[in-house]
XYZ file of C-alpha atoms in Angstrom:
714
model
C 97.733 133.288 69.970
C 98.738 129.264 69.800
C 95.659 126.903 71.685
C 96.578 125.054 74.205
C 94.507 121.067 73.446
C 92.960 120.639 76.398
C 92.213 123.797 78.195
C 92.180 127.782 76.978
C 94.678 129.590 77.027
C 96.864 131.252 79.758
C 94.748 131.070 83.503
C 93.040 134.451 83.697
C 92.146 133.802 87.675
C 89.429 135.934 88.943
C 89.598 139.192 90.731
C 88.443 139.164 94.190
C 87.431 142.538 94.862
C 88.948 145.379 96.498
C 90.229 143.608 99.171
C 91.508 140.319 98.930
C 92.043 138.360 101.779
C 88.705 139.311 102.692
C 87.713 135.989 101.396
C 83.986 135.465 102.917
C 81.822 136.439 99.802
C 84.818 136.995 97.457
C 82.066 139.469 94.213
C 84.391 137.923 91.430
C 84.647 139.328 88.202
C 85.976 137.343 85.152
C 88.089 137.731 82.586
C 87.489 137.265 78.894
C 89.360 135.155 77.135
C 89.990 137.528 74.161
C 91.980 136.297 70.058
C 94.187 139.251 69.968
C 96.812 139.400 67.772
C 99.813 139.702 68.413
C 98.244 139.306 72.051
C 99.794 137.790 74.339
C 97.622 136.214 77.441
C 100.019 135.679 79.647
C 98.901 135.413 83.088
C 100.116 138.762 85.245
C 99.992 139.328 88.601
C 97.307 141.803 89.894
C 99.434 143.858 93.066
C 95.719 145.343 95.029
C 94.981 147.025 98.241
C 94.943 145.130 101.683
C 94.143 145.883 104.626
C 97.019 143.824 105.953
C 100.232 144.060 106.619
C 102.814 144.190 103.794
C 104.912 142.166 104.879
C 107.582 143.027 102.072
C 106.722 146.385 101.003
C 109.559 146.771 99.187
C 107.830 144.353 96.965
C 104.493 146.799 96.824
C 101.726 145.839 97.205
C 100.856 141.861 98.209
C 99.475 140.461 94.947
C 96.147 138.761 94.706
C 95.203 134.973 93.738
C 93.646 136.776 90.371
C 95.828 137.652 86.670
C 94.895 138.977 83.599
C 95.553 138.701 80.091
C 98.688 141.085 79.132
C 100.118 142.727 75.919
C 102.950 141.591 76.945
C 105.545 139.166 77.987
C 105.681 138.668 81.933
C 109.354 140.170 82.390
C 112.326 137.624 83.304
C 112.442 136.194 86.622
C 109.177 137.022 87.339
C 107.842 133.395 88.254
C 110.440 133.390 91.167
C 108.291 137.366 92.587
C 105.199 136.463 92.047
C 106.209 133.390 94.293
C 106.511 134.520 97.389
C 104.103 136.881 97.150
C 101.501 134.259 97.355
C 103.405 132.511 100.519
C 103.904 135.501 101.430
C 99.711 136.341 101.022
C 99.023 132.826 102.688
C 101.459 133.666 105.551
C 99.588 136.468 106.383
C 96.257 134.970 106.719
C 96.376 133.698 110.552
C 93.029 131.764 110.225
C 93.242 128.158 109.012
C 89.802 128.798 107.216
C 90.837 132.131 105.898
C 93.025 130.098 103.726
C 91.075 127.484 103.215
C 88.762 130.709 101.302
C 91.148 131.885 99.900
C 92.602 128.792 97.886
C 88.444 127.741 97.015
C 88.252 131.827 95.782
C 91.697 130.894 93.793
C 89.908 127.159 92.085
C 86.679 129.179 91.595
C 89.352 131.258 89.657
C 89.975 128.857 87.318
C 88.888 129.081 82.962
C 86.602 125.799 83.163
C 88.778 122.798 81.822
C 87.096 120.399 78.653
C 86.016 116.925 79.313
C 88.107 116.213 75.936
C 90.726 116.937 78.586
C 90.101 114.594 81.398
C 92.305 111.955 79.694
C 94.794 109.502 81.790
C 97.064 110.965 79.724
C 96.928 113.968 81.648
C 96.539 112.594 84.988
C 98.613 113.576 87.682
C 100.175 110.371 89.410
C 99.921 110.318 93.489
C 97.767 113.221 94.439
C 94.860 111.781 96.610
C 92.268 113.879 94.506
C 91.947 113.290 90.199
C 93.969 116.241 88.715
C 94.206 117.631 84.731
C 96.919 118.837 83.992
C 97.283 120.407 80.115
C 100.827 122.244 79.360
C 101.930 123.712 75.847
C 104.322 126.152 74.770
C 102.828 129.448 72.510
C 105.052 131.195 69.871
C 107.213 132.875 72.075
C 108.207 130.074 73.613
C 106.716 130.592 77.197
C 104.567 128.149 78.830
C 101.209 128.045 79.151
C 99.373 125.919 81.358
C 95.697 124.406 82.330
C 93.906 122.588 85.328
C 92.013 120.752 87.024
C 90.154 118.926 89.490
C 87.422 116.565 91.436
C 88.360 118.243 94.662
C 88.059 122.361 95.706
C 90.913 122.559 97.651
C 93.284 120.626 95.238
C 91.848 122.795 92.130
C 92.862 125.854 94.481
C 96.222 124.936 94.501
C 96.851 123.883 91.049
C 95.066 127.369 90.626
C 98.226 128.657 92.681
C 100.613 126.480 90.613
C 99.168 128.761 87.292
C 99.195 131.377 88.684
C 102.965 132.191 89.352
C 104.054 129.500 86.073
C 101.855 130.066 83.019
C 103.220 132.231 80.746
C 106.933 131.773 82.549
C 109.865 131.076 80.307
C 111.100 127.563 80.030
C 114.094 127.448 82.062
C 112.225 128.891 85.123
C 109.341 127.054 84.912
C 112.303 124.425 85.128
C 114.311 126.107 88.278
C 111.567 126.248 90.644
C 111.837 123.260 94.059
C 108.647 122.119 95.302
C 110.245 122.954 98.485
C 110.089 126.406 97.239
C 106.299 125.760 98.166
C 106.925 126.868 102.250
C 106.086 124.691 103.985
C 102.815 123.282 105.272
C 102.088 126.960 107.159
C 101.814 127.394 103.007
C 98.437 126.376 103.224
C 97.211 125.671 106.660
C 95.434 122.268 106.440
C 97.220 120.656 109.205
C 94.364 117.969 109.347
C 95.609 116.142 105.963
C 99.500 117.723 105.960
C 101.031 114.544 103.607
C 97.998 114.807 100.817
C 98.503 117.961 100.247
C 102.490 119.157 100.460
C 101.671 115.979 97.641
C 99.815 118.220 95.521
C 102.521 120.421 95.327
C 104.927 118.035 95.050
C 103.584 116.143 92.138
C 101.685 118.712 90.542
C 105.273 121.004 90.372
C 107.086 117.733 89.321
C 104.932 117.165 86.196
C 104.687 120.863 84.562
C 108.479 120.232 84.957
C 109.081 116.910 82.824
C 106.300 118.240 80.575
C 108.056 121.604 79.784
C 111.743 119.715 78.964
C 109.878 117.291 76.982
C 107.695 119.998 75.075
C 110.927 121.778 74.738
C 113.184 118.778 73.747
C 110.782 118.270 71.272
C 110.526 121.780 69.717
C 113.931 121.437 69.525
C 114.287 117.996 66.804
C 116.380 116.789 69.924
C 115.216 113.238 69.599
C 113.631 111.689 73.035
C 114.966 109.147 76.196
C 113.596 105.236 74.798
C 111.796 104.068 78.167
C 112.382 101.406 79.927
C 110.643 98.298 79.853
C 107.541 98.038 80.826
C 104.617 95.451 82.023
C 101.758 96.712 82.071
C 99.683 94.799 83.655
C 95.468 94.956 83.572
C 92.765 92.846 84.325
C 92.309 91.632 81.342
C 95.982 90.758 80.608
C 98.818 91.858 80.448
C 100.997 93.679 77.179
C 105.175 93.351 77.935
C 107.287 96.591 76.342
C 110.643 95.321 75.315
C 112.433 92.425 74.834
C 113.807 92.549 78.563
C 110.163 92.081 79.874
C 108.606 89.830 77.457
C 112.017 88.209 78.793
C 110.177 88.581 82.793
C 106.670 87.612 81.347
C 107.367 84.861 79.027
C 106.750 81.949 82.447
C 104.031 84.861 84.307
C 101.394 81.597 82.449
C 103.278 78.771 83.511
C 102.569 75.317 82.457
C 100.084 73.847 83.579
C 101.923 70.585 83.259
C 105.240 71.313 84.487
C 103.044 72.495 87.784
C 101.417 69.776 88.289
C 104.406 67.758 88.389
C 105.497 69.137 90.857
C 103.392 69.269 92.462
C 102.676 65.339 92.877
C 106.183 64.528 94.334
C 105.836 67.644 96.327
C 103.026 66.274 98.015
C 103.867 62.547 97.697
C 107.513 63.169 99.830
C 105.593 65.700 102.011
C 108.862 68.573 100.817
C 107.817 71.924 101.449
C 109.641 74.726 98.630
C 111.078 78.139 100.638
C 112.317 80.604 97.778
C 113.656 84.343 97.166
C 112.143 86.620 95.333
C 114.624 86.865 93.847
C 113.759 83.627 91.657
C 114.185 82.759 87.848
C 110.479 84.379 86.442
C 109.970 80.331 85.230
C 110.344 79.331 88.910
C 108.156 81.851 90.279
C 106.388 81.366 88.153
C 105.647 77.553 88.560
C 106.003 77.909 92.109
C 103.211 81.204 92.305
C 100.933 77.796 90.483
C 101.677 75.378 92.502
C 100.828 77.193 95.890
C 97.484 76.751 95.112
C 97.089 73.442 94.724
C 100.098 72.655 97.374
C 100.491 74.985 100.748
C 104.244 74.374 101.597
C 105.612 76.461 99.556
C 106.551 80.358 100.436
C 108.277 82.874 98.411
C 109.290 85.864 101.435
C 112.164 88.486 101.956
C 115.253 86.511 103.002
C 114.321 86.582 106.796
C 111.121 84.525 106.529
C 112.582 81.809 104.603
C 113.378 80.116 107.759
C 110.185 81.068 109.915
C 108.027 79.916 107.513
C 110.223 76.663 107.541
C 109.787 75.790 110.952
C 106.101 76.291 110.291
C 106.040 73.218 107.057
C 108.887 71.242 110.117
C 105.592 71.718 112.422
C 102.601 71.037 109.855
C 104.492 67.532 108.858
C 107.242 68.464 106.420
C 110.449 65.793 106.359
C 112.584 67.677 103.821
C 113.492 71.651 103.135
C 114.702 73.045 99.589
C 115.494 75.987 99.490
C 115.381 78.157 96.595
C 118.292 81.044 97.310
C 122.034 81.356 98.066
C 123.638 79.478 100.409
C 123.548 81.385 103.360
C 120.207 81.085 102.984
C 120.332 77.792 103.140
C 122.452 77.303 106.110
C 120.111 80.019 108.159
C 116.959 77.824 107.532
C 119.290 74.234 108.347
C 120.170 76.554 111.269
C 117.141 78.043 113.044
C 115.663 74.669 112.222
C 117.645 72.523 114.152
C 117.321 75.587 117.006
C 113.924 74.682 116.808
C 114.226 70.982 117.705
C 113.435 70.194 113.607
C 117.612 68.195 113.165
C 115.000 65.188 111.453
C 114.138 66.955 108.697
C 117.076 67.373 105.829
C 117.578 70.795 103.924
C 118.620 71.374 100.183
C 120.161 73.525 98.389
C 118.930 73.907 94.249
C 123.018 73.317 93.160
C 125.632 70.868 94.095
C 127.956 73.646 93.310
C 128.409 77.370 95.951
C 125.902 80.036 94.521
C 127.521 82.795 96.091
C 126.538 85.890 97.205
C 128.810 89.174 96.008
C 127.613 91.096 100.118
C 128.168 87.592 101.690
C 131.856 87.678 99.951
C 132.265 90.776 101.142
C 131.515 90.116 105.031
C 134.167 86.940 104.640
C 137.516 89.570 103.814
C 140.311 89.803 105.940
C 139.943 93.444 105.350
C 136.128 93.130 107.703
C 137.685 91.099 110.093
C 139.995 94.512 110.477
C 136.810 96.614 110.443
C 135.344 94.484 112.933
C 138.829 94.369 115.325
C 139.355 97.758 114.696
C 135.824 98.131 116.381
C 137.141 95.803 119.067
C 138.598 98.850 120.091
C 136.207 101.018 120.235
C 134.189 100.130 123.317
C 130.943 100.118 124.029
C 130.289 98.450 120.485
C 128.148 97.001 119.175
C 128.222 95.621 115.266
C 125.201 95.839 113.496
C 125.504 92.832 110.649
C 122.877 92.220 107.381
C 121.367 89.010 107.564
C 122.455 88.374 103.479
C 125.938 86.622 105.322
C 127.299 82.962 106.088
C 126.690 81.996 109.750
C 130.238 81.383 109.963
C 130.594 85.091 109.285
C 127.973 85.976 111.720
C 129.798 84.027 114.452
C 133.193 85.126 113.909
C 131.673 88.602 114.418
C 129.795 87.790 118.039
C 133.247 87.163 118.770
C 135.158 90.064 118.294
C 131.513 92.172 119.510
C 128.556 91.893 120.261
C 126.245 91.327 117.613
C 122.630 91.315 116.436
C 121.706 90.455 112.699
C 119.555 93.719 110.866
C 117.405 93.135 108.266
C 116.745 96.039 104.895
C 113.751 97.192 106.760
C 114.523 96.288 110.427
C 117.796 98.110 109.854
C 117.074 102.316 111.133
C 115.051 101.506 113.896
C 117.308 99.050 115.355
C 120.476 100.831 115.004
C 118.483 103.420 116.810
C 117.396 101.237 119.458
C 120.184 100.384 120.163
C 121.754 104.379 121.272
C 118.608 105.016 122.926
C 119.255 102.497 125.255
C 123.179 102.221 125.501
C 124.428 105.942 126.351
C 128.042 106.473 124.462
C 127.797 103.727 121.963
C 129.857 103.009 119.458
C 127.723 101.090 115.678
C 129.377 99.554 113.520
C 127.503 98.133 110.371
C 128.381 95.620 107.258
C 129.153 94.003 105.221
C 126.453 96.383 102.230
C 128.389 100.058 102.061
C 125.272 101.007 99.595
C 123.417 100.637 102.902
C 125.471 102.258 105.541
C 125.990 105.585 103.659
C 121.942 106.082 103.225
C 121.457 104.786 107.434
C 124.248 107.374 107.377
C 122.203 109.976 104.963
C 119.137 109.277 106.253
C 119.895 110.109 109.887
C 121.840 113.400 108.825
C 118.541 114.115 107.220
C 116.712 113.583 110.792
C 118.910 116.349 112.193
C 117.095 118.891 110.181
C 113.836 117.996 111.174
C 111.639 118.656 113.975
C 111.677 117.161 117.855
C 108.651 116.270 116.856
C 109.144 115.143 113.613
C 111.745 112.851 114.681
C 110.349 111.399 118.022
C 107.603 109.810 114.720
C 110.157 107.837 113.741
C 111.588 107.089 117.209
C 109.788 108.141 120.779
C 112.921 107.834 122.500
C 114.835 110.479 120.174
C 115.076 114.373 119.500
C 117.737 116.436 117.177
C 119.825 116.838 119.465
C 120.880 113.151 120.025
C 120.403 112.363 116.804
C 123.219 114.976 116.456
C 126.086 113.078 119.356
C 125.053 109.812 116.964
C 126.479 111.007 113.903
C 129.693 110.827 115.032
C 129.972 107.837 116.548
C 127.825 106.440 113.680
C 130.555 103.861 111.793
C 129.669 102.278 107.769
C 131.635 98.711 106.038
C 133.144 100.812 103.470
C 134.022 97.871 100.574
C 131.220 95.462 99.701
C 127.924 95.534 97.616
C 125.306 94.078 95.938
C 126.166 93.045 91.989
C 121.884 93.957 91.386
C 121.906 96.997 93.335
C 124.943 98.380 91.962
C 122.760 99.089 89.075
C 120.958 101.343 90.260
C 124.099 104.252 89.322
C 124.137 107.475 87.444
C 123.360 106.701 84.367
C 119.885 105.172 85.387
C 119.501 107.521 87.785
C 119.398 110.023 85.377
C 117.398 109.017 82.986
C 114.826 107.607 85.920
C 114.244 112.049 85.876
C 114.102 112.994 83.170
C 110.847 109.753 82.027
C 109.895 108.628 84.763
C 109.731 111.723 87.746
C 106.424 111.441 88.218
C 105.550 107.755 89.064
C 106.325 106.337 91.483
C 109.214 105.640 92.740
C 110.737 101.934 94.618
C 114.364 101.474 95.770
C 116.236 98.390 98.062
C 117.727 99.869 100.266
C 120.704 98.931 99.350
C 120.955 100.417 95.856
C 123.447 103.181 95.607
C 123.232 106.920 97.477
C 122.080 109.322 94.137
C 118.891 106.330 94.175
C 118.492 105.985 97.098
C 117.682 110.356 97.631
C 116.087 110.977 94.071
C 113.329 107.212 96.140
C 112.920 108.994 99.430
C 112.248 112.679 98.006
C 109.452 111.467 96.229
C 108.756 108.729 99.378
C 108.345 112.717 101.259
C 105.890 113.076 98.839
C 103.817 109.559 99.281
C 105.014 108.571 95.734
C 107.766 106.248 96.929
C 108.925 103.386 99.073
C 112.362 102.243 99.786
C 113.018 99.308 102.271
C 112.804 95.281 101.931
C 111.008 93.236 99.126
C 107.925 93.115 101.303
C 107.660 96.589 102.194
C 108.329 97.756 97.978
C 105.587 94.903 97.345
C 103.032 96.439 100.367
C 103.741 100.000 99.035
C 102.820 98.561 95.583
C 99.478 96.695 96.136
C 97.980 99.770 98.287
C 98.966 101.963 95.642
C 97.279 99.922 93.436
C 94.092 99.105 96.421
C 93.338 102.730 96.544
C 93.173 103.096 93.298
C 90.881 100.676 93.761
C 88.649 102.622 96.010
C 88.679 105.821 93.476
C 87.019 103.340 91.418
C 87.993 105.818 88.783
C 90.243 105.119 85.195
C 93.757 105.233 86.205
C 97.204 104.094 85.561
C 99.969 103.459 87.851
C 102.873 103.585 86.729
C 106.443 101.949 89.588
C 110.447 102.159 88.934
C 110.960 98.504 89.977
C 114.649 99.694 92.047
C 115.049 96.300 93.486
C 116.312 92.953 91.459
C 113.865 91.506 88.413
C 112.760 88.870 89.453
C 110.180 90.802 92.095
C 107.821 91.836 89.245
C 106.560 87.363 89.671
C 104.761 88.090 93.729
C 104.265 91.848 92.409
C 102.153 90.635 88.887
C 100.344 87.843 91.445
C 100.034 90.758 93.631
C 97.981 92.739 91.479
C 96.529 90.322 89.572
C 94.640 89.272 92.717
C 93.443 93.261 93.763
C 93.091 93.577 90.268
C 90.020 90.727 89.631
C 88.679 90.764 93.780
C 85.884 92.983 92.467
C 83.907 93.951 89.595
C 84.834 97.632 88.678
C 83.489 99.949 85.754
C 87.030 101.640 86.252
C 90.156 100.801 84.144
C 93.109 100.161 86.094
C 96.134 99.324 84.974
C 99.567 98.668 86.954
C 103.219 99.826 84.828
C 106.433 97.997 86.030
C 109.542 99.099 85.137
C 113.009 97.624 84.934
C 115.466 100.880 85.376
C 118.137 98.311 83.637
C 121.023 100.254 81.920
C 122.011 100.775 78.668
C 124.866 98.891 78.761
C 123.928 95.348 80.532
C 123.694 92.061 78.473
C 123.361 89.057 78.549
C 126.366 87.189 80.221
C 125.975 84.619 77.622
C 124.053 86.376 74.525
C 125.808 86.320 71.369
C 125.669 89.798 69.216
C 125.302 89.305 65.670
C 126.374 85.592 65.729
C 129.437 86.827 67.952
C 131.163 85.265 70.877
C 133.818 87.444 73.261
C 132.983 90.762 72.077
C 135.892 92.745 73.381
C 134.854 95.604 75.950
C 135.996 98.653 73.659
C 133.450 96.677 71.778
C 130.536 96.424 74.178
C 131.304 99.644 75.702
C 129.639 101.213 72.493
C 126.917 98.876 72.487
C 122.907 99.927 74.257
C 121.170 96.480 73.559
C 118.161 94.989 76.562
C 119.896 91.644 78.040
C 118.441 88.834 76.636
C 116.321 86.011 78.212
C 119.198 83.502 79.710
C 121.176 82.744 82.591
C 122.728 86.152 83.862
C 120.919 88.048 82.180
C 121.155 92.239 82.984
C 124.192 92.192 83.822
C 125.925 94.923 82.745
C 130.302 95.257 81.496
C 130.060 98.447 84.267
C 129.282 96.307 87.211
C 125.895 95.151 88.251
C 122.163 92.821 86.765
C 119.622 93.897 86.865
C 118.598 90.365 87.611
C 121.006 87.844 89.909
C 123.149 85.169 88.555
C 123.623 83.554 91.922
C 120.128 83.672 92.081
C 119.379 82.602 88.840
C 120.961 78.707 89.317
C 118.220 77.833 90.835
C 116.521 76.088 88.380
C 112.451 74.255 87.326
C 114.878 71.389 85.991
C 117.990 71.530 89.562
C 114.825 71.416 91.337
C 112.279 68.531 90.255
C 115.424 66.589 90.376
C 116.706 67.145 93.705
C 112.938 65.547 94.926
C 112.513 63.157 92.962
C 115.847 62.060 93.558
C 114.433 62.050 97.705
C 115.038 60.520 100.210
C 118.407 59.937 99.413
C 118.832 56.841 100.345
C 122.497 56.136 97.743
C 123.774 60.130 98.533
C 123.129 60.889 94.959
C 122.309 64.597 95.633
C 124.832 64.807 98.993
C 125.890 68.363 96.919
C 123.298 69.735 97.368
C 122.351 68.464 100.807
C 122.881 72.112 103.683
C 125.915 71.126 105.932
C 125.345 71.430 109.182
C 128.757 73.528 111.097
C 130.604 70.927 113.316
C 133.249 73.820 113.082
C 134.510 75.386 115.888
C 135.209 79.132 116.579
C 138.566 80.930 116.750
C 138.008 80.728 120.845
C 136.047 77.215 120.778
C 132.432 77.262 120.249
C 130.342 76.816 117.773
C 130.115 78.033 115.282
C 126.136 76.879 114.437
C 125.238 78.467 118.209
C 127.860 81.374 118.034
C 125.992 82.051 114.518
C 122.507 81.797 115.921
C 123.082 83.815 118.868
C 122.639 87.394 116.739
C 119.822 85.705 114.687
C 118.220 85.279 117.964
C 119.336 88.638 119.376
C 117.121 90.343 116.509
C 113.970 88.047 116.689
C 113.708 89.016 120.136
C 113.614 92.962 119.316
C 111.428 92.163 116.807
C 109.007 90.603 119.039
C 109.575 93.645 122.420
C 110.799 96.313 120.108
C 114.027 96.369 122.791
C 117.142 94.113 122.347
C 117.575 91.749 124.840
C 118.679 92.270 127.898
C 121.768 89.809 127.263
C 123.012 91.292 123.670
C 123.280 94.454 126.672
C 125.645 92.747 128.637
C 127.054 91.846 126.157
C 128.141 95.363 124.973
C 128.571 96.260 128.579
C 130.759 94.237 129.666
C 133.438 94.694 127.341
C 134.125 98.176 128.373
C 134.407 97.404 131.097
């Protein structure tokens, strides 16, 4: 018999006696662990008589939560029968208290888990309580599991899982899905529904991940290479892989450069608004400079313009924008709307700083998409904020338009459908986000009315089913960063990080979106904006600090790698906020595609390698501009955002005020042009943004926009 390192072989549950369903005072008898060759100590569920009605007499008497040592290997397919009987047994207990008692009896039956096995490597992530899991393969190729928890209820869940899977073949372990364990009614704990479901899911997924790894090792198959990552602790940062080293290089910025920047910002009353996706060197300097000069803000695109207005109110005479051109356009227009037309706005390059999404929305095919919308009244055009002011203006003249962000797009669309009966919604230009929204609504159509009302109180199954055919999205636009998270990356995440916390921007392709949504359902993921991702990570770290036990939290970063600077700052701030004996490590994983190479790097000193040669390489991207760009499309870091350099920022700041027009090409343009109907691009382009701000403030679409929508159908 093979003995596991971290726990005794098998799950020798305790026999609760002749009536397994009456557990008020269970009489428990331990089954001893015997070493007898060649006997296989496998789990065998015990069929015991029961006075309750048996819901499936074809399978024989119901199973108790008991198991004994068996002289024979379990026949194929037994795990599914065990699971079905276990589900039937819990469903037969009408009172939640009886189900809790049953779980507690199962918890008491688990063999003691050795203290030596209570190590971070055996921890299961994502459970409210601490859970330890040990996995081994015996000499007959069957999986042996042992588990424990510091919560008796959670320990009961683990006991049930072990009773189903211990002694099973690897393929039997891997074929089970979390949903096979049923919904909350199986365990009957309505007060803590999500955390209880998470336990089933997360422990099962950890069992399956470790099963895959052990079988691969046994068969001599090479293990998958891990993605590069940064491990953040109270005592410092560890970079794993050269890509992570490139990100970590500037997390401790040069103090002289920081002070040089702060001096010029203070002297000339300059505010700085920067996007999360900035170059790590720039973000490192800005993050350090924030402590010395209050008018520096790093955020997603929506908040940048808001903070610029606050800086102008506080007396800043210039705003420097570190982002792509539509961001500086928005800052300029919103400042003008707020009456700060004398405040100068400057970009960081004398060249165009483009954006693949903004470019897609400016194309003739997008205008045709909007022309189709204008011919299908009543229609609303929901346009992503990551587009130019000119596009917003032209779109608004064709179809009533409201701007959205990745964090409010779902609520915006649901509210629009609620306020305007028979409305047609046309979303663009991000095709992946559009497809993800449509998929989310399809999933909602399978929810109960109560579940749907928690997402939006004015909707139910019928209304969601009705709107599916009236939602259309543009199908020829995407972000080159999020395009990276395709099939290859998703498969590696499934293989290596299925038990980690998974974050994904709403702009990722469908496979990554589905994976992140599944993780979200079990409390292990988030799908949304960059700010949503940052908040999710910080909240999970805070929860770990509150538990005050050693932990290793692993997060897959499903968005642009520039986010890591703000993540590291937030995590380090939390870890240093209080003294704790617990050693908590936070690992940020960069899911960089294996075909990702630096645009400007050389391989073995050679330049200009052809695609056929590059396709055979599996190199980690370097540290130069455009690092992480894939030859098949997509970039782990945005090459447009990286046009915002520290050198450019200092040059612009030092040149201000620009009396001689030396940096005229860096100034953000005001739109003095007009739309095809002769209206100001600046005025019409700002209106969809103002509509969104009204929605954010009130939860309702403004009456002016509703009137515009209904007027087109007259």
